[in-house]
Amino acid sequence: MKKIYNFNAGPSMLPKEVLLKAKKDLLNWNNLGVSIMEISHRSLDFITLTNKIEKNLISLLNIPKSYKILFSPGGARGQFSAIPTNILNNWNNTSDYIVGGYWSNEAFLESQKYCFSNKINIRKNFYQKQKILSMKNWKLNKDSKYVHYCPNETIEGIEIFEDPISENFNNKIIVGDFSSTILSKPINIKYYDIIYAGVQKNIGPPGITLIIIKKNLFKKNKITPSILYYKNLLKYDSMFNTPVTFSWYLSGLVIKWLKKKGGLKKINIINHKKANLLYNYIDKSDFYFNNIHKNNRSLLNITFNIINPFLNNFFLKESKFLGFLSLKGHNLIGGIRASIYNAMPIKGVKKLITFMKYFKKKYG
Ligand SMILES: *Cc1c(COP(=O)(O)O)cnc(C)c1O
């Protein structure tokens, strides 16, 4: 079989070592003679596993004691409804939704079912490049209870590198959708009240959703669906309904793999290296271009186009034929997107650049 490099945005590529371990475990996990998918989530074996995963996650992300880790069903989109219903106890409360791309806008749209939400657009066109306003210029509303934003817009390839520490955030509950950037770098958890992420981008296979939440936010209410109700997830150790055990288990293997690789500081250096290689090549070519301002270029979702747009389709066809999977940009914006999460080795990025050079030579 030819060597495949998988650039899918999510579900995304997993480390080979992890898949080999899962393969080994598949018919006989933990010496039980069966797979992890066939045992009770309430068994001692499984609970021992989830406790270990929690410990590893706490040490990897350096999560303070004042926070709790939950795993929820429903993906990141489930959290779009869970956030307003869990945090606000009154329909008349308001929230601020910072919109810099598709996913933050989707979160805003869903929240409107549950509260008055203000949409605050932070994306600007700056000499034909997309740029994000700096945080101190985000015009938050005085009486909003929480502010929601997305540090990495997976579809557009826009990342916000600032921490939410400017004065305008004072006294607000700060919520971040970290779905596509979690575990790619160290996070100052203490600057946030709630961090959530669907695991299928940078943690594991689709299924569970990670929530890191400040302990003082478990509030009683009568409207949140029970499976998304934080107090309930807490009470049942994230097992109110049957959790997606395989996703949980495999995410645990990836977390262990990441610790072994040297943790988040180390992986962040590698992620910078990979992204720089690709952006540098795109910038100096007179054939490809990226339209995101340098301050906001995503390290993990790299979007670009060919100056002659008719060539995009040829690029996608030829690259696929040669083993570069899923380079097609999201349907909403078209073009090309290379998602290079933690599991993508530097070699994969170098190979992609080699292909890009070859393609340019052929058609440029
Ligand atoms: C993929 C993604 C989502 C949606 O995730 P689901 O788990 O499919 O609901 C939401 N936000 C961001 C930033 C994403 O990348």
Short mmCIF file of C-alpha atoms and ligand atoms in Angstrom, two decimals:
data_model
loop_
_atom_site.label_atom_id
_atom_site.label_comp_id
_atom_site.label_asym_id
_atom_site.label_seq_id
_atom_site.Cartn_x
_atom_site.Cartn_y
_atom_site.Cartn_z
CA MET A 1 0.00 0.00 0.00
CA LYS A 2 1.28 3.50 -0.75
CA LYS A 3 2.12 5.79 2.16
CA ILE A 4 -0.87 7.92 3.12
CA TYR A 5 -0.72 11.33 4.76
CA ASN A 6 -4.07 12.27 6.27
CA PHE A 7 -4.82 16.00 6.47
CA ASN A 8 -8.47 15.69 7.49
CA ALA A 9 -9.80 18.42 9.78
CA GLY A 10 -11.77 16.03 11.98
CA PRO A 11 -12.11 13.19 12.61
CA SER A 12 -8.40 13.40 12.07
CA MET A 13 -5.28 11.29 11.92
CA LEU A 14 -4.17 9.46 15.06
CA PRO A 15 -0.59 8.59 16.06
CA LYS A 16 0.48 5.30 14.56
CA GLU A 17 1.89 4.04 17.87
CA VAL A 18 -1.55 4.56 19.41
CA LEU A 19 -3.33 2.66 16.66
CA LEU A 20 -0.88 -0.23 16.97
CA LYS A 21 -1.49 -0.38 20.72
CA ALA A 22 -5.26 -0.33 20.13
CA LYS A 23 -4.88 -3.11 17.57
CA LYS A 24 -2.99 -5.18 20.09
CA ASP A 25 -5.64 -4.52 22.73
CA LEU A 26 -8.58 -5.11 20.47
CA LEU A 27 -9.41 -8.73 21.22
CA ASN A 28 -8.01 -8.81 24.71
CA TRP A 29 -7.95 -5.58 26.69
CA ASN A 30 -6.42 -5.58 30.15
CA ASN A 31 -6.24 -9.37 30.05
CA LEU A 32 -10.02 -9.63 30.20
CA GLY A 33 -10.26 -11.73 27.04
CA VAL A 34 -12.63 -9.20 25.43
CA SER A 35 -12.33 -5.74 23.90
CA ILE A 36 -12.79 -2.46 25.74
CA MET A 37 -16.03 -1.95 23.79
CA GLU A 38 -17.68 -4.98 25.35
CA ILE A 39 -17.24 -4.36 29.05
CA SER A 40 -19.32 -2.42 31.52
CA HIS A 41 -18.51 1.25 31.92
CA ARG A 42 -19.21 0.68 35.60
CA SER A 43 -16.63 -2.10 35.93
CA LEU A 44 -13.57 -1.56 38.10
CA ASP A 45 -11.33 -2.02 35.06
CA PHE A 46 -12.99 0.80 33.15
CA ILE A 47 -13.23 3.16 36.12
CA THR A 48 -9.57 2.56 36.93
CA LEU A 49 -8.80 3.51 33.33
CA THR A 50 -10.84 6.73 33.37
CA ASN A 51 -9.24 7.77 36.67
CA LYS A 52 -5.80 7.33 35.12
CA ILE A 53 -6.82 9.32 32.06
CA GLU A 54 -8.04 12.14 34.27
CA LYS A 55 -4.76 12.17 36.18
CA ASN A 56 -2.72 12.26 32.99
CA LEU A 57 -4.85 15.06 31.59
CA ILE A 58 -4.49 17.11 34.77
CA SER A 59 -0.72 16.77 34.67
CA LEU A 60 -0.47 17.39 30.90
CA LEU A 61 -2.61 20.54 30.95
CA ASN A 62 -1.58 21.60 34.43
CA ILE A 63 -5.20 21.91 35.54
CA PRO A 64 -5.60 23.67 38.92
CA LYS A 65 -7.47 21.99 41.78
CA SER A 66 -10.31 24.50 41.52
CA TYR A 67 -11.43 22.88 38.23
CA LYS A 68 -13.27 19.70 37.40
CA ILE A 69 -12.96 17.56 34.28
CA LEU A 70 -16.16 16.25 32.71
CA PHE A 71 -16.81 14.17 29.63
CA SER A 72 -20.09 14.78 27.90
CA PRO A 73 -21.99 13.28 24.98
CA GLY A 74 -23.18 15.50 22.14
CA GLY A 75 -19.92 16.84 20.71
CA ALA A 76 -18.89 20.47 20.76
CA ARG A 77 -22.27 21.37 19.30
CA GLY A 78 -23.91 19.84 22.36
CA GLN A 79 -22.02 22.43 24.39
CA PHE A 80 -23.49 25.21 22.27
CA SER A 81 -26.77 24.45 24.10
CA ALA A 82 -25.22 23.24 27.35
CA ILE A 83 -23.36 26.50 28.01
CA PRO A 84 -26.29 28.95 28.06
CA THR A 85 -28.67 26.59 29.85
CA ASN A 86 -26.16 25.59 32.52
CA ILE A 87 -24.76 29.04 33.20
CA LEU A 88 -27.77 31.31 32.95
CA ASN A 89 -30.57 30.82 35.39
CA ASN A 90 -32.90 33.33 33.87
CA TRP A 91 -34.16 33.76 30.30
CA ASN A 92 -33.61 37.50 30.56
CA ASN A 93 -29.89 37.18 31.06
CA THR A 94 -27.56 38.23 28.32
CA SER A 95 -24.35 36.77 26.96
CA ASP A 96 -21.66 37.97 24.57
CA TYR A 97 -20.67 35.86 21.58
CA ILE A 98 -17.41 36.83 19.98
CA VAL A 99 -17.57 35.82 16.32
CA GLY A 100 -14.40 35.33 14.30
CA GLY A 101 -15.49 32.51 12.04
CA TYR A 102 -17.97 29.76 11.30
CA TRP A 103 -17.91 27.82 14.58
CA SER A 104 -18.21 30.79 16.92
CA ASN A 105 -21.13 31.99 14.81
CA GLU A 106 -22.81 28.59 15.09
CA ALA A 107 -22.43 28.79 18.87
CA PHE A 108 -24.02 32.25 18.79
CA LEU A 109 -26.98 31.08 16.68
CA GLU A 110 -27.72 28.16 19.02
CA SER A 111 -27.48 30.33 22.14
CA GLN A 112 -30.26 32.57 20.85
CA LYS A 113 -32.73 29.83 21.71
CA TYR A 114 -31.94 30.27 25.38
CA CYS A 115 -30.97 33.87 26.07
CA PHE A 116 -30.40 37.31 24.66
CA SER A 117 -27.01 37.00 23.08
CA ASN A 118 -24.98 39.80 21.58
CA LYS A 119 -23.01 39.00 18.49
CA ILE A 120 -19.67 40.79 18.46
CA ASN A 121 -17.82 40.56 15.18
CA ILE A 122 -14.05 40.64 15.59
CA ARG A 123 -12.91 39.72 12.09
CA LYS A 124 -11.71 42.57 9.92
CA ASN A 125 -10.34 42.89 6.44
CA PHE A 126 -6.90 44.45 6.65
CA TYR A 127 -5.17 45.05 3.31
CA GLN A 128 -6.94 41.98 1.90
CA LYS A 129 -5.94 39.80 4.85
CA GLN A 130 -8.36 38.54 7.50
CA LYS A 131 -7.41 39.83 10.91
CA ILE A 132 -8.82 39.48 14.43
CA LEU A 133 -9.25 42.55 16.62
CA SER A 134 -7.07 42.51 19.70
CA MET A 135 -8.96 41.52 22.84
CA LYS A 136 -8.91 44.88 24.56
CA ASN A 137 -10.98 46.17 21.64
CA TRP A 138 -13.69 43.55 21.99
CA LYS A 139 -16.74 45.60 22.92
CA LEU A 140 -18.24 43.39 25.61
CA ASN A 141 -21.57 44.37 27.11
CA LYS A 142 -21.65 45.61 30.64
CA ASP A 143 -24.40 43.33 31.86
CA SER A 144 -23.53 40.15 29.97
CA LYS A 145 -23.09 37.14 32.27
CA TYR A 146 -20.58 35.29 30.12
CA VAL A 147 -18.47 35.70 27.06
CA HIS A 148 -17.94 32.88 24.58
CA TYR A 149 -15.22 32.71 21.95
CA CYS A 150 -13.34 30.23 19.79
CA PRO A 151 -9.52 30.42 19.90
CA ASN A 152 -9.07 28.42 16.70
CA GLU A 153 -11.52 28.61 13.83
CA THR A 154 -11.05 25.23 12.19
CA ILE A 155 -12.70 26.08 8.88
CA GLU A 156 -11.07 29.43 8.10
CA GLY A 157 -7.72 28.62 9.72
CA ILE A 158 -7.79 31.61 12.08
CA GLU A 159 -6.20 31.40 15.53
CA ILE A 160 -6.26 33.83 18.45
CA PHE A 161 -3.06 33.67 20.47
CA GLU A 162 -3.94 36.22 23.16
CA ASP A 163 -5.16 35.30 26.65
CA PRO A 164 -8.44 36.85 27.84
CA ILE A 165 -6.94 38.99 30.56
CA SER A 166 -7.73 42.56 29.51
CA GLU A 167 -9.97 44.70 31.73
CA ASN A 168 -13.10 44.32 29.64
CA PHE A 169 -13.27 40.64 30.70
CA ASN A 170 -13.44 41.50 34.40
CA ASN A 171 -16.28 39.79 36.27
CA LYS A 172 -17.42 37.79 33.28
CA ILE A 173 -17.51 34.04 32.97
CA ILE A 174 -15.13 33.21 30.14
CA VAL A 175 -15.95 30.25 27.92
CA GLY A 176 -13.69 28.90 25.17
CA ASP A 177 -14.42 26.40 22.39
CA PHE A 178 -11.00 24.75 22.15
CA SER A 179 -12.12 21.89 19.89
CA SER A 180 -9.32 22.27 17.36
CA THR A 181 -6.50 23.66 19.46
CA ILE A 182 -6.71 21.75 22.76
CA LEU A 183 -3.46 19.89 23.58
CA SER A 184 -1.56 21.67 20.79
CA LYS A 185 0.10 24.03 23.30
CA PRO A 186 0.06 24.87 27.02
CA ILE A 187 -3.10 26.75 28.08
CA ASN A 188 -3.37 29.13 31.03
CA ILE A 189 -6.42 27.33 32.37
CA LYS A 190 -6.89 29.87 35.18
CA TYR A 191 -7.84 32.58 32.66
CA TYR A 192 -10.95 30.58 31.72
CA ASP A 193 -14.04 29.41 33.54
CA ILE A 194 -15.08 26.77 31.03
CA ILE A 195 -13.04 25.16 28.29
CA TYR A 196 -14.62 22.57 26.06
CA ALA A 197 -13.57 20.50 23.07
CA GLY A 198 -14.95 17.71 20.94
CA VAL A 199 -12.12 15.15 21.04
CA GLN A 200 -12.09 14.28 17.34
CA LYS A 201 -9.68 16.99 16.20
CA ASN A 202 -6.63 16.75 18.42
CA ILE A 203 -7.36 14.18 21.15
CA GLY A 204 -8.94 11.01 19.82
CA PRO A 205 -11.67 9.46 17.71
CA PRO A 206 -15.13 11.11 17.74
CA GLY A 207 -17.43 10.39 20.66
CA ILE A 208 -16.76 12.16 23.90
CA THR A 209 -16.48 15.89 24.60
CA LEU A 210 -14.00 17.24 27.11
CA ILE A 211 -15.11 19.96 29.53
CA ILE A 212 -12.81 21.68 32.01
CA ILE A 213 -14.95 23.72 34.35
CA LYS A 214 -14.44 25.80 37.45
CA LYS A 215 -15.98 24.11 40.47
CA ASN A 216 -18.06 27.15 41.44
CA LEU A 217 -20.09 26.88 38.22
CA PHE A 218 -22.20 23.86 39.08
CA LYS A 219 -25.56 25.58 39.34
CA LYS A 220 -28.95 24.08 39.76
CA ASN A 221 -31.49 24.54 37.00
CA LYS A 222 -34.55 22.76 35.66
CA ILE A 223 -34.13 23.20 31.94
CA THR A 224 -30.84 21.69 30.77
CA PRO A 225 -31.40 18.22 29.26
CA SER A 226 -30.12 15.76 31.85
CA ILE A 227 -27.35 14.36 29.64
CA LEU A 228 -25.87 17.86 29.20
CA TYR A 229 -26.50 19.03 32.77
CA TYR A 230 -23.14 19.74 34.43
CA LYS A 231 -24.38 18.94 37.93
CA ASN A 232 -25.56 15.59 36.68
CA LEU A 233 -22.34 14.78 34.83
CA LEU A 234 -20.47 15.61 38.01
CA LYS A 235 -22.73 13.48 40.17
CA TYR A 236 -22.41 10.45 37.89
CA ASP A 237 -18.68 10.83 37.10
CA SER A 238 -19.51 11.63 33.47
CA MET A 239 -21.46 8.38 33.17
CA PHE A 240 -25.06 9.48 33.42
CA ASN A 241 -25.79 7.83 30.10
CA THR A 242 -23.52 5.15 28.67
CA PRO A 243 -20.40 7.00 27.55
CA VAL A 244 -18.64 6.34 24.25
CA THR A 245 -16.15 4.05 25.93
CA PHE A 246 -13.95 3.45 22.89
CA SER A 247 -13.47 7.18 22.26
CA TRP A 248 -12.62 7.67 25.93
CA TYR A 249 -10.12 4.79 25.95
CA LEU A 250 -8.38 5.83 22.74
CA SER A 251 -8.23 9.47 23.83
CA GLY A 252 -6.49 8.13 26.92
CA LEU A 253 -3.88 6.41 24.75
CA VAL A 254 -3.25 9.65 22.82
CA ILE A 255 -2.87 11.60 26.08
CA LYS A 256 -0.32 9.04 27.27
CA TRP A 257 1.48 9.24 23.92
CA LEU A 258 1.64 13.02 24.21
CA LYS A 259 3.11 12.83 27.71
CA LYS A 260 5.75 10.44 26.42
CA LYS A 261 6.56 12.79 23.54
CA GLY A 262 7.46 15.47 26.07
CA GLY A 263 4.18 17.24 26.79
CA LEU A 264 2.58 20.42 25.52
CA LYS A 265 5.59 22.78 25.48
CA LYS A 266 7.43 20.32 23.32
CA ILE A 267 4.55 19.62 20.95
CA ASN A 268 3.95 23.36 20.62
CA ILE A 269 7.50 23.85 19.36
CA ILE A 270 6.97 21.09 16.81
CA ASN A 271 3.59 22.55 15.78
CA HIS A 272 5.23 25.95 15.20
CA LYS A 273 7.93 24.31 13.15
CA LYS A 274 5.43 22.46 10.96
CA ALA A 275 3.22 25.51 10.40
CA ASN A 276 6.21 27.77 9.66
CA LEU A 277 7.50 25.37 7.03
CA LEU A 278 4.18 25.43 5.21
CA TYR A 279 3.39 29.16 5.58
CA ASN A 280 6.92 30.13 4.58
CA TYR A 281 6.70 28.08 1.44
CA ILE A 282 3.24 29.47 0.58
CA ASP A 283 4.40 33.07 1.17
CA LYS A 284 7.46 32.89 -0.95
CA SER A 285 5.77 31.08 -3.81
CA ASP A 286 4.11 33.21 -6.44
CA PHE A 287 1.62 30.42 -7.04
CA TYR A 288 -0.14 29.75 -3.71
CA PHE A 289 -1.51 32.26 -1.21
CA ASN A 290 -2.99 32.38 2.29
CA ASN A 291 -5.30 35.27 3.20
CA ILE A 292 -4.98 35.32 6.99
CA HIS A 293 -2.97 38.05 8.70
CA LYS A 294 0.34 36.81 10.18
CA ASN A 295 -0.86 37.42 13.76
CA ASN A 296 -3.83 35.10 13.36
CA ARG A 297 -2.64 32.23 11.24
CA SER A 298 -3.72 28.90 12.68
CA LEU A 299 -0.91 26.52 13.54
CA LEU A 300 -3.15 23.53 12.95
CA ASN A 301 -5.56 24.32 10.11
CA ILE A 302 -3.68 25.88 7.26
CA THR A 303 -5.88 27.22 4.49
CA PHE A 304 -4.58 28.31 1.12
CA ASN A 305 -5.52 28.76 -2.52
CA ILE A 306 -3.85 28.68 -5.88
CA ILE A 307 -3.67 32.10 -7.48
CA ASN A 308 -5.30 30.62 -10.57
CA PRO A 309 -8.44 29.18 -8.92
CA PHE A 310 -9.09 26.80 -11.83
CA LEU A 311 -6.13 24.75 -10.66
CA ASN A 312 -7.54 24.00 -7.19
CA ASN A 313 -9.43 20.96 -8.43
CA PHE A 314 -6.44 19.54 -10.26
CA PHE A 315 -4.40 20.04 -7.10
CA LEU A 316 -6.91 18.11 -5.02
CA LYS A 317 -7.19 15.27 -7.52
CA GLU A 318 -3.48 14.81 -8.04
CA SER A 319 -2.61 15.10 -4.36
CA LYS A 320 -5.22 12.53 -3.45
CA PHE A 321 -3.91 10.15 -6.08
CA LEU A 322 -0.45 10.41 -4.54
CA GLY A 323 -1.66 9.66 -1.00
CA PHE A 324 -2.38 13.12 0.47
CA LEU A 325 -5.87 12.71 1.92
CA SER A 326 -8.54 15.33 2.62
CA LEU A 327 -6.83 18.52 1.49
CA LYS A 328 -10.11 19.95 0.25
CA GLY A 329 -11.12 23.15 2.02
CA HIS A 330 -14.45 23.20 3.83
CA ASN A 331 -17.39 23.49 1.43
CA LEU A 332 -18.25 26.90 2.87
CA ILE A 333 -15.04 28.55 1.76
CA GLY A 334 -13.54 26.16 -0.79
CA GLY A 335 -9.84 26.18 -1.58
CA ILE A 336 -7.34 23.92 0.12
CA ARG A 337 -6.86 23.16 3.81
CA ALA A 338 -4.13 21.12 5.43
CA SER A 339 -4.97 20.18 9.01
CA ILE A 340 -1.73 19.34 10.74
CA TYR A 341 -2.64 18.38 14.30
CA ASN A 342 -0.25 16.84 16.84
CA ALA A 343 -0.27 13.44 15.16
CA MET A 344 1.04 14.76 11.81
CA PRO A 345 4.80 14.27 11.71
CA ILE A 346 7.10 16.97 10.26
CA LYS A 347 7.82 14.51 7.50
CA GLY A 348 4.20 14.67 6.33
CA VAL A 349 4.40 18.46 6.00
CA LYS A 350 7.70 18.23 4.12
CA LYS A 351 6.20 15.68 1.73
CA LEU A 352 3.24 17.98 1.13
CA ILE A 353 5.57 20.87 0.31
CA THR A 354 7.49 18.63 -2.09
CA PHE A 355 4.21 17.85 -3.82
CA MET A 356 3.29 21.56 -3.91
CA LYS A 357 6.61 22.35 -5.58
CA TYR A 358 6.12 19.60 -8.11
CA PHE A 359 2.58 20.82 -8.85
CA LYS A 360 3.76 24.40 -9.27
CA LYS A 361 6.44 23.31 -11.68
CA LYS A 362 3.93 21.37 -13.72
CA TYR A 363 1.23 24.07 -13.94
CA GLY A 364 2.91 27.32 -12.87
C1 LIG B 1 -15.46 20.59 14.79
C2 LIG B 1 -15.77 21.76 15.63
C3 LIG B 1 -17.02 21.89 16.26
C4 LIG B 1 -18.13 20.89 16.10
O1 LIG B 1 -17.78 19.73 16.76
P1 LIG B 1 -18.84 18.53 16.93
O2 LIG B 1 -18.17 17.67 17.95
O3 LIG B 1 -19.00 17.90 15.60
O4 LIG B 1 -20.12 19.10 17.44
C5 LIG B 1 -17.23 23.00 17.05
N1 LIG B 1 -16.28 23.93 17.23
C6 LIG B 1 -15.07 23.84 16.63
C7 LIG B 1 -14.04 24.90 16.86
C8 LIG B 1 -14.78 22.75 15.82
O5 LIG B 1 -13.58 22.65 15.22
#
